[in-house]
Coordinates of C-alpha atoms in Angstrom, one line a residue:
X1 CA 84.2 135.4 230.6
X2 CA 84.2 131.9 232.2
X3 CA 87.4 132.9 234.2
X4 CA 85.7 136.1 235.5
X5 CA 82.7 134.2 236.6
X6 CA 84.7 131.6 238.3
X7 CA 86.3 134.2 240.6
X8 CA 83.0 135.4 242.1
X9 CA 82.7 135.0 245.9
X10 CA 79.7 133.8 247.8
X11 CA 78.2 136.5 250.1
X12 CA 78.0 135.4 253.7
X13 CA 74.8 135.3 255.8
X14 CA 75.3 138.7 257.4
X15 CA 75.7 140.4 254.0
X16 CA 72.5 138.6 252.8
X17 CA 70.6 139.8 255.9
X18 CA 71.7 143.4 255.3
X19 CA 70.5 143.3 251.7
X20 CA 67.2 141.9 252.7
X21 CA 66.9 144.6 255.4
X22 CA 67.6 147.3 252.8
X23 CA 65.5 145.6 250.1
X24 CA 68.7 145.4 247.8
X25 CA 68.4 143.3 244.7
X26 CA 72.2 143.0 244.2
X27 CA 73.3 139.4 244.5
X28 CA 76.8 139.2 242.9
X29 CA 79.9 139.7 245.0
X30 CA 82.8 140.9 242.8
X31 CA 85.5 140.2 245.4
X32 CA 88.5 138.3 243.8
X33 CA 90.0 135.4 245.7
X34 CA 93.5 136.6 245.1
X35 CA 95.6 139.8 244.8
X36 CA 94.6 141.3 241.5
X37 CA 97.1 143.3 239.4
X38 CA 95.2 146.5 240.2
X39 CA 95.4 145.8 243.9
X40 CA 99.1 144.9 243.6
X41 CA 99.8 148.3 241.8
X42 CA 97.8 150.2 244.5
X43 CA 99.8 148.6 247.2
X44 CA 103.1 149.7 245.6
X45 CA 102.0 153.3 244.8
X46 CA 99.6 154.3 247.6
X47 CA 101.2 156.1 250.6
X48 CA 98.8 154.6 253.3
X49 CA 97.7 151.2 254.4
X50 CA 95.0 150.7 256.9
X51 CA 95.2 147.3 258.7
X52 CA 92.9 145.4 261.0
X53 CA 93.2 142.3 263.1
X54 CA 91.8 140.6 266.2
X55 CA 93.6 140.7 269.5
X56 CA 93.9 137.8 271.9
X57 CA 90.5 138.6 273.3
X58 CA 88.9 138.5 269.9
X59 CA 88.4 142.3 269.7
X60 CA 89.0 144.0 266.3
X61 CA 91.5 146.8 266.2
X62 CA 92.5 149.1 263.3
X63 CA 95.6 151.1 262.6
X64 CA 97.1 153.2 259.7
X65 CA 100.7 152.7 258.5
X66 CA 102.8 154.3 255.8
X67 CA 103.7 157.9 254.8
X68 CA 105.0 157.5 251.3
X69 CA 104.7 155.1 248.5
X70 CA 106.9 152.0 248.3
X71 CA 106.6 150.7 251.9
X72 CA 104.3 147.9 250.7
X73 CA 104.7 145.8 247.6
X74 CA 103.6 142.7 245.9
X75 CA 106.1 139.8 246.0
X76 CA 104.2 137.6 243.5
X77 CA 101.6 134.8 243.9
X78 CA 99.3 137.0 246.1
X79 CA 102.1 137.5 248.6
X80 CA 102.5 141.1 250.0
X81 CA 105.5 142.5 251.9
X82 CA 105.3 145.5 254.2
X83 CA 108.2 147.4 255.8
X84 CA 107.5 150.7 257.7
X85 CA 108.0 152.7 260.8
X86 CA 105.4 152.0 263.5
X87 CA 104.6 152.9 267.1
X88 CA 105.7 149.6 268.8
X89 CA 104.2 150.4 272.2
X90 CA 100.8 151.9 271.7
X91 CA 99.7 150.6 268.3
X92 CA 97.1 147.9 269.2
X93 CA 97.5 146.1 265.8
X94 CA 101.3 145.9 266.3
X95 CA 100.7 144.5 269.7
X96 CA 98.2 141.9 268.4
X97 CA 100.5 140.8 265.4
X98 CA 103.8 140.6 267.1
X99 CA 102.6 139.6 270.6
X100 CA 105.2 141.6 272.5
X101 CA 108.2 140.5 270.4
X102 CA 110.3 143.5 269.5
X103 CA 113.7 142.0 269.2
X104 CA 113.7 141.8 265.4
X105 CA 113.3 138.0 265.4
X106 CA 110.9 136.4 263.0
X107 CA 107.4 135.7 264.3
X108 CA 105.5 132.9 262.5
X109 CA 101.9 132.4 263.5
X110 CA 100.6 128.9 264.0
X111 CA 98.1 127.3 261.6
X112 CA 96.7 129.3 258.8
X113 CA 98.0 132.5 260.2
X114 CA 96.4 135.5 261.9
X115 CA 93.7 137.2 259.9
X116 CA 94.7 140.7 258.6
X117 CA 92.4 143.0 256.7
X118 CA 93.7 146.0 254.8
X119 CA 92.8 149.0 252.8
X120 CA 95.5 150.5 250.6
X121 CA 94.5 154.1 249.9
X122 CA 95.7 157.0 247.9
X123 CA 93.6 159.8 249.5
X124 CA 94.9 162.5 247.2
X125 CA 93.5 160.8 244.2
X126 CA 90.7 159.2 246.0
X127 CA 91.6 155.6 245.1
X128 CA 91.3 152.6 247.4
X129 CA 91.5 148.8 247.3
X130 CA 90.5 146.4 250.0
X131 CA 92.5 143.2 250.7
X132 CA 92.2 140.4 253.2
X133 CA 94.9 137.8 254.0
X134 CA 96.7 135.8 256.6
X135 CA 100.0 136.8 258.3
X136 CA 102.7 134.4 257.2
X137 CA 105.6 136.0 259.1
X138 CA 106.7 139.2 260.6
X139 CA 109.4 141.0 262.7
X140 CA 109.4 144.0 264.9
X141 CA 112.6 145.8 265.9
X142 CA 112.8 148.8 268.2
X143 CA 114.7 151.9 267.0
X144 CA 118.0 152.5 268.7
X145 CA 118.6 155.6 270.8
X146 CA 121.9 157.3 271.6
X147 CA 122.1 155.8 275.1
X148 CA 120.9 152.4 273.8
X149 CA 117.9 152.6 276.1
X150 CA 114.4 152.7 274.7
X151 CA 111.7 154.4 276.7
X152 CA 108.1 153.6 276.0
X153 CA 107.2 157.2 275.3
X154 CA 108.8 158.5 272.1
X155 CA 110.0 155.1 270.9
X156 CA 109.5 154.0 267.4
X157 CA 110.1 150.7 265.7
X158 CA 110.3 149.1 262.3
X159 CA 107.7 146.5 261.4
X160 CA 108.1 143.9 258.7
X161 CA 105.0 141.9 257.6
X162 CA 104.4 139.2 255.0
X163 CA 100.8 138.5 254.1
X164 CA 99.2 135.9 251.9
X165 CA 96.3 137.7 250.2
X166 CA 93.1 135.7 249.8
X167 CA 90.7 138.5 248.7
X168 CA 90.9 141.9 247.0
X169 CA 88.3 144.3 245.8
X170 CA 88.5 147.8 244.4
X171 CA 86.2 150.5 245.9
X172 CA 84.8 153.8 244.6
X173 CA 86.1 157.3 245.5
X174 CA 83.0 158.4 247.4
X175 CA 83.4 160.2 250.8
X176 CA 87.3 160.3 250.6
X177 CA 88.9 163.7 251.5
X178 CA 91.6 164.5 249.0
X179 CA 94.8 165.4 250.9
X180 CA 98.5 165.0 250.2
X181 CA 100.3 162.6 252.6
X182 CA 103.8 163.4 253.7
X183 CA 106.2 161.5 256.0
X184 CA 106.5 162.4 259.6
X185 CA 109.0 161.4 262.3
X186 CA 106.7 160.2 265.1
X187 CA 107.3 160.7 268.8
X188 CA 104.4 158.8 270.2
X189 CA 103.2 159.6 273.7
X190 CA 100.2 157.8 275.3
X191 CA 97.8 160.4 276.6
X192 CA 95.0 158.1 277.6
X193 CA 94.0 154.4 277.6
X194 CA 90.6 154.9 279.2
X195 CA 87.3 154.0 277.3
X196 CA 85.9 157.3 278.6
X197 CA 86.8 159.8 276.0
X198 CA 89.0 162.7 277.2
X199 CA 88.8 166.3 276.0
X200 CA 91.6 165.7 273.6
X201 CA 89.9 162.6 272.2
X202 CA 86.7 164.5 271.8
X203 CA 88.6 167.2 269.9
X204 CA 90.0 164.7 267.4
X205 CA 86.5 163.2 266.9
X206 CA 84.8 166.6 266.4
X207 CA 87.2 167.6 263.6
X208 CA 87.6 164.2 261.9
X209 CA 86.5 163.8 258.4
X210 CA 87.8 160.2 258.2
X211 CA 87.8 157.0 260.2
X212 CA 89.0 153.5 259.3
X213 CA 87.0 150.5 260.6
X214 CA 88.0 146.9 261.0
X215 CA 85.3 144.2 261.3
X216 CA 85.3 140.4 261.3
X217 CA 83.1 137.5 260.1
X218 CA 83.9 135.6 263.2
X219 CA 87.2 133.7 262.4
X220 CA 86.4 133.2 258.7
X221 CA 87.7 136.6 257.3
X222 CA 87.9 140.3 258.0
X223 CA 87.2 143.6 256.3
X224 CA 88.9 147.0 256.6
X225 CA 87.4 150.1 255.0
X226 CA 87.1 153.8 255.3
X227 CA 84.2 156.0 256.4
X228 CA 84.3 159.7 255.5
X229 CA 82.2 162.8 255.6
X230 CA 82.2 166.4 256.6
X231 CA 84.2 167.3 259.7
X232 CA 81.9 166.4 262.7
X233 CA 80.1 163.5 260.9
X234 CA 81.1 161.3 263.8
X235 CA 78.8 162.2 266.8
X236 CA 79.4 161.3 270.4
X237 CA 76.4 160.0 272.3
X238 CA 75.8 161.4 275.7
X239 CA 76.6 159.0 278.6
X240 CA 74.1 158.5 281.4
X241 CA 76.9 159.1 283.9
X242 CA 80.6 159.9 284.0
X243 CA 81.4 156.2 284.6
X244 CA 79.4 154.8 281.7
X245 CA 81.2 153.8 278.6
X246 CA 81.4 156.4 275.8
X247 CA 79.7 155.7 272.5
X248 CA 80.2 157.2 269.0
X249 CA 77.8 156.9 266.1
X250 CA 78.1 157.8 262.4
X251 CA 75.8 157.6 259.4
X252 CA 76.2 154.8 256.8
X253 CA 76.0 156.6 253.5
X254 CA 74.9 155.1 250.2
X255 CA 77.5 152.6 249.0
X256 CA 77.9 149.6 246.7
X257 CA 75.2 147.5 248.3
X258 CA 77.7 144.7 249.2
X259 CA 77.3 145.5 252.9
X260 CA 80.6 143.8 253.7
X261 CA 81.3 145.9 256.9
X262 CA 77.7 145.9 258.1
X263 CA 77.3 142.2 257.2
X264 CA 80.3 141.4 259.4
X265 CA 78.7 143.5 262.2
X266 CA 75.5 141.7 261.9
X267 CA 77.2 138.3 262.7
X268 CA 80.0 139.6 264.9
X269 CA 79.0 142.9 266.5
X270 CA 82.4 144.2 267.3
X271 CA 84.6 146.7 265.5
X272 CA 87.9 148.5 265.7
X273 CA 88.3 152.1 264.7
X274 CA 91.3 154.3 264.0
X275 CA 90.6 158.0 263.8
X276 CA 93.7 160.0 262.6
X277 CA 94.4 163.7 263.1
X278 CA 96.1 164.4 259.8
X279 CA 97.2 167.8 261.0
X280 CA 99.0 166.7 264.2
X281 CA 99.8 163.0 263.6
X282 CA 97.9 162.2 266.7
X283 CA 95.7 159.2 266.6
X284 CA 92.7 157.6 268.5
X285 CA 92.3 153.9 268.6
X286 CA 88.9 152.5 269.6
X287 CA 87.4 149.0 269.9
X288 CA 84.0 148.1 271.2
X289 CA 80.6 146.5 270.5
X290 CA 78.4 147.7 267.7
X291 CA 74.8 148.3 267.1
X292 CA 73.3 148.8 263.6
X293 CA 70.4 151.3 263.7
X294 CA 67.8 151.5 261.0
X295 CA 64.1 152.5 260.8
X296 CA 62.6 154.0 263.9
X297 CA 65.8 153.3 265.8
X298 CA 68.0 155.5 263.7
X299 CA 65.3 158.2 263.4
X300 CA 65.3 158.5 267.2
X301 CA 69.0 158.8 267.4
X302 CA 70.3 160.4 264.1
X303 CA 67.4 162.0 262.1
X304 CA 67.7 162.2 258.3
X305 CA 69.7 159.0 258.2
X306 CA 68.7 155.6 256.9
X307 CA 71.4 153.6 258.5
X308 CA 73.9 154.3 261.3
X309 CA 76.5 152.4 263.4
X310 CA 76.9 152.9 267.0
X311 CA 80.2 151.8 268.7
X312 CA 80.1 151.4 272.5
X313 CA 83.7 151.8 273.5
X314 CA 85.3 149.0 275.6
X315 CA 88.9 150.0 275.2
X316 CA 90.7 153.1 273.7
X317 CA 94.1 154.6 273.2
X318 CA 94.8 158.2 272.5
X319 CA 98.4 158.8 271.3
X320 CA 100.0 162.1 270.5
X321 CA 102.2 162.3 267.4
X322 CA 101.9 158.6 267.0
X323 CA 101.6 158.4 263.2
X324 CA 104.5 158.3 260.7
X325 CA 102.8 160.8 258.3
X326 CA 100.8 164.0 258.2
X327 CA 98.1 165.1 255.8
X328 CA 98.3 168.4 253.9
X329 CA 94.7 169.6 253.3
X330 CA 93.5 171.5 250.3
X331 CA 92.7 175.2 250.9
X332 CA 89.2 176.2 251.9
X333 CA 88.0 172.7 252.4
X334 CA 88.2 172.1 248.7
X335 CA 89.5 168.5 249.3
X336 CA 86.2 167.4 251.0
X337 CA 84.3 164.9 248.9
X338 CA 81.5 166.3 246.8
X339 CA 79.5 163.3 247.8
X340 CA 79.5 164.3 251.5
X341 CA 76.0 165.1 252.7
X342 CA 75.5 167.7 255.5
X343 CA 76.3 166.7 259.0
X344 CA 73.6 164.5 260.5
X345 CA 73.1 165.8 264.1
X346 CA 71.9 163.7 267.0
X347 CA 68.2 164.0 267.9
X348 CA 69.3 165.6 271.2
X349 CA 71.3 168.2 269.4
X350 CA 68.5 169.7 267.2
X351 CA 65.1 171.2 268.1
X352 CA 62.5 168.4 268.4
X353 CA 59.8 168.5 265.8
X354 CA 56.2 168.0 266.8
X355 CA 54.9 164.9 265.1
X356 CA 51.5 165.2 263.4
X357 CA 48.6 163.0 264.5
X358 CA 47.1 163.0 261.0
X359 CA 49.1 162.6 257.7
X360 CA 49.1 166.0 256.1
X361 CA 50.0 167.2 252.6
X362 CA 51.1 170.8 251.7
X363 CA 50.0 172.1 248.2
X364 CA 51.6 175.1 246.6
X365 CA 48.9 177.8 246.1
X366 CA 50.8 180.9 245.1
X367 CA 54.4 182.2 244.5
X368 CA 55.8 185.6 244.2
X369 CA 59.3 185.9 242.8
X370 CA 61.0 188.8 244.7
X371 CA 64.6 188.6 243.4
X372 CA 66.2 186.2 240.9
X373 CA 66.9 183.8 243.8
X374 CA 64.3 184.6 246.5
X375 CA 60.6 183.6 246.3
X376 CA 57.6 184.0 248.6
X377 CA 55.5 180.8 248.6
X378 CA 52.0 180.2 250.0
X379 CA 50.9 176.7 250.7
X380 CA 47.6 175.0 251.7
X381 CA 47.4 172.2 254.2
X382 CA 45.2 169.1 253.8
X383 CA 44.4 169.1 257.5
X384 CA 44.3 172.2 259.8
X385 CA 47.5 172.6 261.8
X386 CA 49.0 174.9 264.5
X387 CA 52.4 176.1 265.3
X388 CA 54.0 178.8 267.5
X389 CA 55.7 182.0 266.3
X390 CA 59.3 181.5 265.0
X391 CA 58.9 177.8 264.3
X392 CA 59.8 175.9 261.1
X393 CA 58.0 173.4 259.1
X394 CA 59.6 170.2 257.8
X395 CA 58.5 169.2 254.3
X396 CA 59.4 166.0 252.3
X397 CA 59.7 166.3 248.6
X398 CA 60.9 162.7 248.1
X399 CA 57.9 161.8 246.0
X400 CA 59.0 164.3 243.3
X401 CA 62.7 164.2 243.6
X402 CA 63.9 160.8 244.8
X403 CA 65.0 158.8 241.7
X404 CA 66.2 155.7 243.6
X405 CA 69.6 154.2 244.1
X406 CA 72.6 155.0 242.0
X407 CA 76.2 153.8 242.9
X408 CA 77.7 157.1 241.5
X409 CA 76.0 160.3 240.4
X410 CA 78.7 162.8 239.5
X411 CA 76.2 165.2 238.1
X412 CA 74.5 165.6 241.5
X413 CA 76.6 163.8 244.0
X414 CA 74.9 164.9 247.2
X415 CA 71.6 163.5 246.0
X416 CA 72.8 159.9 246.8
X417 CA 72.2 160.5 250.5
X418 CA 69.4 163.1 250.3
X419 CA 66.2 162.3 252.1
X420 CA 64.6 165.3 250.4
X421 CA 63.3 166.7 253.7
X422 CA 63.8 170.4 254.2
X423 CA 62.9 172.7 257.0
X424 CA 61.7 176.3 256.3
X425 CA 61.0 179.0 258.8
X426 CA 57.4 180.0 258.5
X427 CA 57.0 183.7 257.8
X428 CA 53.2 183.9 258.2
X429 CA 51.6 184.5 261.6
X430 CA 50.9 181.5 263.8
X431 CA 47.2 180.7 263.9
X432 CA 46.9 180.8 267.7
X433 CA 48.4 184.3 267.9
X434 CA 46.1 185.5 265.1
X435 CA 43.1 184.4 267.1
X436 CA 44.4 186.1 270.2
X437 CA 45.4 189.3 268.4
X438 CA 42.4 189.9 266.0
X439 CA 42.8 193.6 266.6
X440 CA 46.5 193.9 265.9
X441 CA 48.1 196.3 263.4
X442 CA 46.4 196.0 260.0
X443 CA 49.7 196.9 258.3
X444 CA 50.9 193.4 259.1
X445 CA 50.5 191.4 255.8
X446 CA 49.8 188.3 257.8
X447 CA 46.4 189.7 258.7
X448 CA 45.3 189.6 255.1
X449 CA 45.5 185.9 254.9
X450 CA 42.2 184.2 253.9
X451 CA 43.0 180.7 255.3
X452 CA 40.5 178.7 257.2
X453 CA 41.1 179.0 261.0
X454 CA 39.4 177.0 263.8
X455 CA 40.5 176.5 267.4
X456 CA 43.9 178.0 266.8
X457 CA 44.6 176.0 263.6
X458 CA 44.9 177.1 260.0
X459 CA 45.1 175.4 256.6
X460 CA 47.6 177.8 255.1
X461 CA 51.2 178.9 255.7
X462 CA 53.9 181.0 254.0
X463 CA 57.6 180.7 253.6
X464 CA 60.2 183.1 252.2
X465 CA 63.2 181.2 250.8
X466 CA 66.3 181.5 248.6
X467 CA 67.1 179.0 245.9
X468 CA 70.3 177.3 247.0
X469 CA 69.8 173.6 246.4
X470 CA 67.8 171.0 244.5
X471 CA 64.7 171.3 246.6
X472 CA 64.4 175.1 246.6
X473 CA 65.4 175.2 242.9
X474 CA 62.6 172.7 242.3
X475 CA 60.2 175.0 244.1
X476 CA 61.3 178.0 242.2
X477 CA 61.1 176.3 238.8
X478 CA 57.6 175.0 239.6
X479 CA 56.6 178.6 240.6
X480 CA 57.8 180.0 237.2
X481 CA 55.8 177.3 235.3
X482 CA 52.9 177.3 237.7
X483 CA 50.3 178.5 235.2
X484 CA 51.3 175.8 232.7
X485 CA 51.3 173.2 235.5
X486 CA 47.8 174.2 236.6
X487 CA 46.5 173.9 233.1
X488 CA 47.8 170.4 233.1
X489 CA 46.3 169.7 236.5
X490 CA 49.7 169.3 238.1
X491 CA 50.1 170.7 241.7
X492 CA 53.3 170.7 243.6
X493 CA 52.8 168.7 246.8
X494 CA 55.0 167.9 249.8
X495 CA 54.5 165.7 252.8
X496 CA 54.4 167.6 256.1
X497 CA 56.7 165.9 258.6
X498 CA 56.1 168.3 261.5
X499 CA 56.8 171.6 263.1
X500 CA 59.8 172.5 265.2
X501 CA 62.1 175.1 266.6
X502 CA 61.5 177.9 269.1
X503 CA 62.9 181.2 268.0
X504 CA 60.3 183.4 269.8
X505 CA 61.1 187.1 270.3
X506 CA 60.0 188.4 273.7
X507 CA 60.6 191.8 275.4
X508 CA 62.6 192.0 278.6
X509 CA 60.7 192.2 281.9
X510 CA 61.3 195.9 282.4
X511 CA 59.8 196.9 279.0
X512 CA 57.9 199.8 280.6
X513 CA 61.0 201.3 282.0
X514 CA 62.5 204.6 280.8
X515 CA 64.3 205.6 278.8
X516 CA 62.9 203.3 276.0
X517 CA 66.4 202.4 274.7
X518 CA 66.9 200.2 277.8
X519 CA 64.1 197.8 276.6
X520 CA 64.9 197.7 272.8
X521 CA 65.7 194.2 271.5
X522 CA 68.2 194.2 268.8
X523 CA 67.4 191.8 265.9
X524 CA 70.3 191.1 263.6
X525 CA 69.6 189.4 260.3
X526 CA 71.3 188.7 257.0
X527 CA 69.5 188.0 253.8
X528 CA 66.4 185.9 254.3
X529 CA 67.3 185.7 258.0
X530 CA 64.6 188.3 258.4
X531 CA 62.0 185.5 258.1
X532 CA 61.5 184.6 261.8
X533 CA 60.8 188.2 262.6
X534 CA 58.1 188.5 260.0
X535 CA 55.9 185.8 261.6
X536 CA 55.9 187.7 264.9
X537 CA 55.4 191.4 263.9
X538 CA 51.7 191.3 264.7
X539 CA 52.4 190.5 268.3
X540 CA 55.5 192.8 268.8
X541 CA 55.6 196.5 269.6
X542 CA 58.0 197.9 267.0
X543 CA 59.0 200.6 269.5
X544 CA 60.8 197.9 271.4
X545 CA 62.7 196.6 268.4
X546 CA 66.0 197.7 266.7
X547 CA 66.6 195.9 263.4
X548 CA 70.1 195.5 261.9
X549 CA 69.7 193.9 258.5
X550 CA 72.6 193.0 256.1
X551 CA 71.9 192.3 252.5
X552 CA 73.7 192.0 249.2
X553 CA 72.9 194.7 246.6
X554 CA 71.3 192.0 244.5
X555 CA 68.7 191.5 247.3
X556 CA 67.6 195.1 247.6
X557 CA 64.2 194.2 246.1
X558 CA 63.7 191.8 249.1
X559 CA 64.1 194.8 251.5
X560 CA 61.6 196.8 249.5
X561 CA 59.2 193.9 249.4
X562 CA 59.3 193.4 253.1
X563 CA 58.9 197.1 253.9
X564 CA 55.9 197.3 251.6
X565 CA 54.3 194.4 253.4
X566 CA 55.4 195.5 256.9
X567 CA 55.9 199.3 256.8
X568 CA 56.2 199.6 260.5
X569 CA 59.7 198.1 260.3
X570 CA 61.2 200.9 258.3
X571 CA 61.9 203.4 261.0
X572 CA 63.4 200.7 263.2
X573 CA 65.7 199.5 260.5
X574 CA 69.4 200.1 259.9
X575 CA 70.3 198.5 256.5
X576 CA 73.8 197.4 255.5
X577 CA 74.3 196.8 251.8
X578 CA 77.4 195.2 250.3
X579 CA 78.3 194.4 246.7
X580 CA 77.2 197.6 245.1
X581 CA 74.9 200.6 245.4
X582 CA 72.4 199.9 242.6
X583 CA 68.7 199.6 243.2
X584 CA 68.6 201.6 246.5
X585 CA 66.5 204.4 245.2
X586 CA 63.2 204.7 247.0
X587 CA 64.4 203.4 250.4
X588 CA 64.6 206.9 251.8
X589 CA 60.9 207.6 250.9
X590 CA 60.0 204.3 252.6
X591 CA 61.2 205.8 255.9
X592 CA 64.3 203.5 256.4
X593 CA 66.1 204.6 259.6
X594 CA 69.5 204.4 258.0
X595 CA 71.4 202.9 255.1
X596 CA 75.1 201.9 255.1
X597 CA 76.9 200.7 252.1
X598 CA 79.3 198.5 254.0
X599 CA 79.5 195.6 256.4
X600 CA 78.0 195.9 259.8
X601 CA 80.5 196.4 262.6
X602 CA 80.8 196.3 266.4
X603 CA 80.2 200.1 266.7
X604 CA 76.9 199.9 264.8
X605 CA 75.5 197.4 267.3
X606 CA 76.9 199.4 270.2
X607 CA 75.2 202.6 269.1
X608 CA 72.0 200.7 268.6
X609 CA 71.9 199.4 272.2
X610 CA 73.2 195.9 271.4
X611 CA 75.5 195.8 274.4
X612 CA 72.8 196.1 277.0
X613 CA 72.1 193.3 279.4
X614 CA 68.8 192.4 277.6
X615 CA 68.1 190.0 274.8
X616 CA 69.8 190.0 271.4
X617 CA 68.3 188.0 268.5
X618 CA 70.5 186.8 265.7
X619 CA 69.5 185.1 262.4
X620 CA 72.6 185.1 260.2
X621 CA 75.0 182.7 258.6
X622 CA 77.5 181.0 260.9
X623 CA 80.4 183.3 260.1
X624 CA 78.5 186.5 260.9
X625 CA 76.9 184.9 264.0
X626 CA 80.4 184.2 265.4
X627 CA 81.3 187.9 264.9
X628 CA 78.1 189.1 266.6
X629 CA 78.7 186.8 269.6
X630 CA 82.1 188.4 269.9
X631 CA 80.6 191.9 269.9
X632 CA 77.8 191.6 272.4
X633 CA 79.9 190.3 275.3
X634 CA 78.6 188.2 278.2
X635 CA 76.1 190.6 279.6
X636 CA 73.6 190.1 276.8
X637 CA 71.3 187.1 276.4
X638 CA 71.9 186.0 272.8
X639 CA 69.2 184.0 271.0
X640 CA 69.9 182.7 267.5
X641 CA 68.3 180.7 264.8
X642 CA 70.3 177.4 264.4
X643 CA 70.1 176.0 260.9
X644 CA 71.6 172.7 262.1
X645 CA 68.2 171.1 262.0

């Protein structure tokens, strides 16, 4: 035990600052001051090694070497040897380490040696170990060509590198995409060296689920690690002009509380990134200055995130087919980490939410279970509020569901980064429209609400939701046990964060024109996507609406429930049912315009007037939405509910 304690490293000032900022109570640093046996084994068996170093200007750069196991190995006494194919012309780490020497002669750095950080990683099995050391020696030789002339484009080289390891630390498997790594013969071609991101660079960023980051604690030591997430987790911040430097930002997910990368960025706000395209072997190298966002700063940029890092790019290199490996992904995205949270979008990419002037709490009043997975909930508000038709409400259930920090949580991995805030489209009528339409159709169930209304505000709202995750399951479970909970004096409450979105249905300007079919607005919904329409029925003329609704057979009771509450919808509805025919009895007597036991198709929309030059409203899942966008053509104005918020 005394030996273990003697190997503990002291955290540096930047790491301590980050822990104080995040109110972390962790104090120990388990980094070993040598190459551990586990790290040595990983180096010899892992097919990839990410490396970071500083160039002559003190800028961090990162790269990714390897392709198959065995290219790196321990040589004993914390000495590591690496021998692999590299891009000798465009790889910024190669340039920094070998300083332009490509004649195969040994390069020996002066003094203690160049700082080199590394991450040896087996992505397929989600294993990784960090190392830091100093370059003792190295050699770079250009590959020969048939004419004995080596051109910059397409040239490869063999790099040999000897490192003296001073630190090693195993890391957890979170956020690593599992993929098989296979060798590739690179033919590197520099596509861009501009800090302004090109279309090709943006394509790599938009599909990336992995980046590697190199950071430095001034000249003391360095760190290299991975950041992963769902494809698109790296966001590109808009520039104020075409000549302004590009910036990228990514969320910092829950980790081990050591803050070794962020601690470095606190003291030395510069970083190098390498973003590989595993499918094409193309690679994007970036270096720049960093900003750590937290609190109000991160909320203004990347909502639903506690921490984020912004890199303002000062130099970049985009290289086609520059990596000596490719990644073979698992089918159907099954290799993505179960710990990945949903994509965190920029504040400019999602509908802004109206902040409340007074803290408000929503309390569950009533729940009606419609199907085994769909429930209609009615809430009260502690202070009167207003919203517009088609908006959503953002509710926080953190008080009930947040159980605090855990390093790993395999039973519920996504909960580690969950802020427990959810947005639900309101299905009850907006208070201002109720006040302005007091004489509207009494068949609208929204008119039966008994909530208190004053000056266009109300103290109640309703949502129609499906149980698909921990929050909605929590709501459904509470609804089932509500009588017992009330007897115990337990109410389900949630904090109201605000209202947002704008999915308002309007009729075209020529709505009085004849024939009427020219003014009908197709509304295409799937499942609970009917919800935005329900909140607006009291202000819409059903004669100007054509409803196409796709549901699974298991959700037929939802259709019957909606038509009982809003019977004026029935003659305007064409219903598409998949997954069986059971439970459809009674639909004809409810006056449904048509029932099809199949998927909706292009011809259905065409016969219903969906190819007119008017407005088409879509509230479906992403897959069906893409299909519909392909059906309607460019003439129609398509409005859709975006669940990206």
